[in-house]
Amino acid sequence: MTPASTVRHPVFARAWHRLTPGIERELGPCRRELLAGLSGRVVEVGAGNGMNFRHYPDTVTEVVAVEPEPYLRARAEAAARAASVPIVVCDGLAGALAFADESFDAAVACLVLCSVPDQASALAELRRVATVEGELRFLEHVRAGATGKARIQEALDRSRLWPLVAGGCHCARDTVAAISAAGFAIDQVRELNLGPGWLNTNPHVLGAARRRA
């Protein structure tokens, strides 16, 4: 198993952190929608620089935020100190969570399932640590429905150039199907574009699923 401490994307991490203030003008409302109505204890994987933290509702009693990239984790720790709900930031991998079975009321995956090495393993871990009927909230970019664009996305992923410069990101994943295959029932999902529609990281999906028993 790869130690979490070996996940390093120093150039991408710094670029992402500098870009987020501008991106948040459009992404911030989506984050609020993503997290609205959550309660109890929540695990967030791939928390990045902690941009979700300000949007958690007061009904959440604790957030455990997992982030393996050291630069982003340090930024997340700073964001946690300014949050209105208790947040613990820790090192770790989405595919090997160091938590007990059924220990969280909800799980959050936001712009991370594109970059985990193995989606199935990460989603299996999220299902394992969620309570029965526990929620998974997700905001992710996914494979385009248009055949031409999907082919471009696949070519970028195969080239390894895009994953290299974008922190391990893959833009041709069918993430909604993967969530369903991992043992979650999709409650709601809607498609949206963030930024210009032609970007290889569009479309996005915003939704909620519930762990099947």
CSV table of C-alpha atoms in Angstrom, one decimal:
chain,number,residue,atom,x,y,z
A,1,MET,CA,0.0,0.0,0.0
A,2,THR,CA,1.3,3.5,-0.9
A,3,PRO,CA,1.8,5.6,2.2
A,4,ALA,CA,-0.3,8.7,2.2
A,5,SER,CA,2.8,10.8,2.8
A,6,THR,CA,4.0,9.9,-0.8
A,7,VAL,CA,1.1,11.7,-2.4
A,8,ARG,CA,2.7,14.9,-3.5
A,9,HIS,CA,1.7,17.3,-6.3
A,10,PRO,CA,3.6,20.4,-5.3
A,11,VAL,CA,3.1,22.4,-8.5
A,12,PHE,CA,-0.6,21.5,-8.9
A,13,ALA,CA,-1.4,22.1,-5.2
A,14,ARG,CA,0.0,25.6,-5.2
A,15,ALA,CA,-1.6,26.5,-8.5
A,16,TRP,CA,-5.0,25.1,-7.2
A,17,HIS,CA,-4.8,27.1,-4.0
A,18,ARG,CA,-4.1,30.3,-5.9
A,19,LEU,CA,-6.9,29.7,-8.4
A,20,THR,CA,-9.6,28.8,-5.8
A,21,PRO,CA,-10.6,32.4,-4.8
A,22,GLY,CA,-11.7,33.1,-8.4
A,23,ILE,CA,-13.3,29.8,-8.9
A,24,GLU,CA,-15.3,30.1,-5.7
A,25,ARG,CA,-17.5,32.8,-7.2
A,26,GLU,CA,-19.1,30.0,-9.3
A,27,LEU,CA,-18.3,27.0,-7.2
A,28,GLY,CA,-19.2,28.4,-3.8
A,29,PRO,CA,-23.0,28.1,-4.3
A,30,CYS,CA,-22.5,24.5,-5.5
A,31,ARG,CA,-20.6,23.7,-2.3
A,32,ARG,CA,-23.4,25.1,-0.2
A,33,GLU,CA,-26.0,23.0,-2.0
A,34,LEU,CA,-23.7,20.0,-1.7
A,35,LEU,CA,-23.6,20.2,2.1
A,36,ALA,CA,-27.0,21.6,2.9
A,37,GLY,CA,-29.0,19.6,5.4
A,38,LEU,CA,-26.1,17.4,6.6
A,39,SER,CA,-26.0,16.5,10.3
A,40,GLY,CA,-24.0,14.4,12.8
A,41,ARG,CA,-20.5,13.2,12.1
A,42,VAL,CA,-19.2,13.6,8.5
A,43,VAL,CA,-16.1,12.3,6.7
A,44,GLU,CA,-14.8,14.3,3.8
A,45,VAL,CA,-12.2,12.7,1.6
A,46,GLY,CA,-9.8,14.7,-0.6
A,47,ALA,CA,-10.6,17.9,1.4
A,48,GLY,CA,-7.9,19.8,-0.5
A,49,ASN,CA,-7.4,23.3,0.9
A,50,GLY,CA,-10.6,23.2,2.9
A,51,MET,CA,-12.8,25.3,0.7
A,52,ASN,CA,-15.9,23.3,1.8
A,53,PHE,CA,-15.4,24.0,5.4
A,54,ARG,CA,-17.1,27.4,5.6
A,55,HIS,CA,-20.2,25.8,4.0
A,56,TYR,CA,-21.0,23.1,6.6
A,57,PRO,CA,-24.3,23.7,8.4
A,58,ASP,CA,-24.3,24.0,12.2
A,59,THR,CA,-26.2,20.7,12.4
A,60,VAL,CA,-22.9,18.9,11.7
A,61,THR,CA,-21.3,18.0,15.0
A,62,GLU,CA,-17.9,17.0,13.6
A,63,VAL,CA,-16.1,16.8,10.2
A,64,VAL,CA,-13.1,14.5,9.8
A,65,ALA,CA,-11.3,15.8,6.7
A,66,VAL,CA,-8.8,13.5,4.9
A,67,GLU,CA,-6.2,15.0,2.7
A,68,PRO,CA,-2.9,13.3,1.6
A,69,GLU,CA,-1.2,16.2,-0.2
A,70,PRO,CA,1.0,18.0,2.4
A,71,TYR,CA,0.7,21.5,1.0
A,72,LEU,CA,-3.1,21.4,0.6
A,73,ARG,CA,-3.5,19.7,4.0
A,74,ALA,CA,-1.7,22.6,5.7
A,75,ARG,CA,-4.1,25.0,4.0
A,76,ALA,CA,-7.0,22.9,5.1
A,77,GLU,CA,-5.8,23.0,8.7
A,78,ALA,CA,-5.8,26.8,8.6
A,79,ALA,CA,-9.3,26.8,7.1
A,80,ALA,CA,-10.5,24.4,9.8
A,81,ARG,CA,-9.5,26.8,12.5
A,82,ALA,CA,-11.8,29.4,11.0
A,83,ALA,CA,-14.7,27.1,10.5
A,84,SER,CA,-18.0,27.4,12.5
A,85,VAL,CA,-18.2,23.6,13.1
A,86,PRO,CA,-15.5,21.3,14.6
A,87,ILE,CA,-13.2,20.0,11.9
A,88,VAL,CA,-10.3,17.6,12.3
A,89,VAL,CA,-7.9,17.4,9.3
A,90,CYS,CA,-5.8,14.3,8.9
A,91,ASP,CA,-3.4,12.6,6.5
A,92,GLY,CA,-4.8,9.6,4.7
A,93,LEU,CA,-6.0,7.9,1.5
A,94,ALA,CA,-9.6,7.6,0.3
A,95,GLY,CA,-8.9,4.0,-0.6
A,96,ALA,CA,-7.6,3.1,2.9
A,97,LEU,CA,-9.5,5.0,5.5
A,98,ALA,CA,-8.3,4.5,9.1
A,99,PHE,CA,-11.8,4.6,10.6
A,100,ALA,CA,-14.2,2.0,12.1
A,101,ASP,CA,-17.1,0.5,10.1
A,102,GLU,CA,-20.3,2.6,10.2
A,103,SER,CA,-18.6,5.4,12.1
A,104,PHE,CA,-20.0,8.4,10.1
A,105,ASP,CA,-23.5,9.6,9.4
A,106,ALA,CA,-22.5,11.0,6.0
A,107,ALA,CA,-19.6,11.1,3.6
A,108,VAL,CA,-18.6,13.9,1.2
A,109,ALA,CA,-16.6,13.6,-2.0
A,110,CYS,CA,-16.0,16.9,-3.8
A,111,LEU,CA,-13.7,17.1,-6.8
A,112,VAL,CA,-11.7,14.1,-5.7
A,113,LEU,CA,-13.1,10.9,-7.3
A,114,CYS,CA,-11.5,12.0,-10.5
A,115,SER,CA,-8.0,11.8,-9.0
A,116,VAL,CA,-8.1,8.7,-6.7
A,117,PRO,CA,-6.0,5.9,-8.2
A,118,ASP,CA,-8.9,3.4,-7.8
A,119,GLN,CA,-12.5,4.7,-7.7
A,120,ALA,CA,-13.9,1.4,-6.7
A,121,SER,CA,-11.6,1.1,-3.6
A,122,ALA,CA,-12.3,4.7,-2.5
A,123,LEU,CA,-16.1,4.2,-2.8
A,124,ALA,CA,-16.0,0.9,-1.0
A,125,GLU,CA,-14.2,2.6,1.9
A,126,LEU,CA,-16.8,5.4,1.9
A,127,ARG,CA,-19.6,2.8,2.0
A,128,ARG,CA,-17.8,0.9,4.8
A,129,VAL,CA,-17.4,3.9,7.1
A,130,ALA,CA,-20.9,5.2,6.5
A,131,THR,CA,-23.8,4.1,8.7
A,132,VAL,CA,-26.6,2.0,7.2
A,133,GLU,CA,-28.7,4.5,5.2
A,134,GLY,CA,-25.9,7.0,5.6
A,135,GLU,CA,-25.6,9.6,2.9
A,136,LEU,CA,-22.9,10.2,0.3
A,137,ARG,CA,-22.9,13.7,-1.1
A,138,PHE,CA,-20.9,14.2,-4.3
A,139,LEU,CA,-19.8,17.0,-6.6
A,140,GLU,CA,-17.5,15.7,-9.4
A,141,HIS,CA,-16.7,16.3,-13.0
A,142,VAL,CA,-17.4,13.3,-15.2
A,143,ARG,CA,-17.3,11.8,-18.7
A,144,ALA,CA,-19.2,13.8,-21.2
A,145,GLY,CA,-22.3,12.3,-22.8
A,146,ALA,CA,-21.3,13.7,-26.2
A,147,THR,CA,-19.2,11.1,-28.0
A,148,GLY,CA,-16.7,13.5,-29.5
A,149,LYS,CA,-15.9,15.2,-26.3
A,150,ALA,CA,-15.7,11.9,-24.4
A,151,ARG,CA,-13.1,10.6,-26.9
A,152,ILE,CA,-11.0,13.7,-26.2
A,153,GLN,CA,-11.3,13.1,-22.5
A,154,GLU,CA,-10.3,9.5,-22.9
A,155,ALA,CA,-7.3,10.5,-25.1
A,156,LEU,CA,-6.2,13.0,-22.4
A,157,ASP,CA,-6.4,10.3,-19.7
A,158,ARG,CA,-4.4,7.8,-21.8
A,159,SER,CA,-1.7,10.3,-22.6
A,160,ARG,CA,-0.9,10.6,-18.9
A,161,LEU,CA,0.0,14.3,-19.5
A,162,TRP,CA,-3.3,15.6,-18.1
A,163,PRO,CA,-3.1,13.4,-14.9
A,164,LEU,CA,0.5,14.5,-14.5
A,165,VAL,CA,-0.2,18.2,-14.6
A,166,ALA,CA,-3.6,18.1,-12.9
A,167,GLY,CA,-2.7,16.2,-9.7
A,168,GLY,CA,-3.8,12.8,-10.9
A,169,CYS,CA,-7.1,13.9,-12.4
A,170,HIS,CA,-8.9,11.8,-14.9
A,171,CYS,CA,-11.6,13.4,-16.9
A,172,ALA,CA,-13.4,10.5,-18.6
A,173,ARG,CA,-14.7,8.6,-15.5
A,174,ASP,CA,-18.3,7.6,-15.2
A,175,THR,CA,-18.5,8.5,-11.6
A,176,VAL,CA,-22.3,8.2,-11.1
A,177,ALA,CA,-22.2,4.6,-12.4
A,178,ALA,CA,-19.3,3.9,-10.1
A,179,ILE,CA,-21.2,5.2,-7.1
A,180,SER,CA,-24.1,3.0,-7.9
A,181,ALA,CA,-21.9,-0.1,-8.4
A,182,ALA,CA,-20.3,0.5,-5.0
A,183,GLY,CA,-23.5,-0.1,-3.1
A,184,PHE,CA,-25.1,3.3,-3.0
A,185,ALA,CA,-28.6,4.1,-4.2
A,186,ILE,CA,-28.7,7.4,-6.1
A,187,ASP,CA,-31.3,9.7,-4.5
A,188,GLN,CA,-30.8,12.7,-6.7
A,189,VAL,CA,-28.3,14.0,-9.3
A,190,ARG,CA,-28.1,16.9,-11.7
A,191,GLU,CA,-25.7,17.8,-14.3
A,192,LEU,CA,-24.1,21.3,-14.6
A,193,ASN,CA,-21.1,23.0,-16.2
A,194,LEU,CA,-18.6,25.0,-14.1
A,195,GLY,CA,-16.8,27.4,-16.3
A,196,PRO,CA,-16.9,27.2,-20.1
A,197,GLY,CA,-18.9,24.1,-21.3
A,198,TRP,CA,-16.1,23.1,-23.6
A,199,LEU,CA,-13.6,22.4,-20.8
A,200,ASN,CA,-12.4,18.8,-20.6
A,201,THR,CA,-13.5,18.9,-16.9
A,202,ASN,CA,-17.1,19.5,-17.8
A,203,PRO,CA,-19.8,18.3,-17.3
A,204,HIS,CA,-20.0,18.1,-13.5
A,205,VAL,CA,-22.6,16.2,-11.4
A,206,LEU,CA,-24.0,17.3,-8.0
A,207,GLY,CA,-26.0,14.8,-6.1
A,208,ALA,CA,-26.7,12.6,-3.1
A,209,ALA,CA,-26.8,8.8,-2.6
A,210,ARG,CA,-27.6,6.6,0.3
A,211,ARG,CA,-25.8,3.5,1.4
A,212,ARG,CA,-27.7,0.3,0.6
A,213,ALA,CA,-27.8,-2.2,3.4
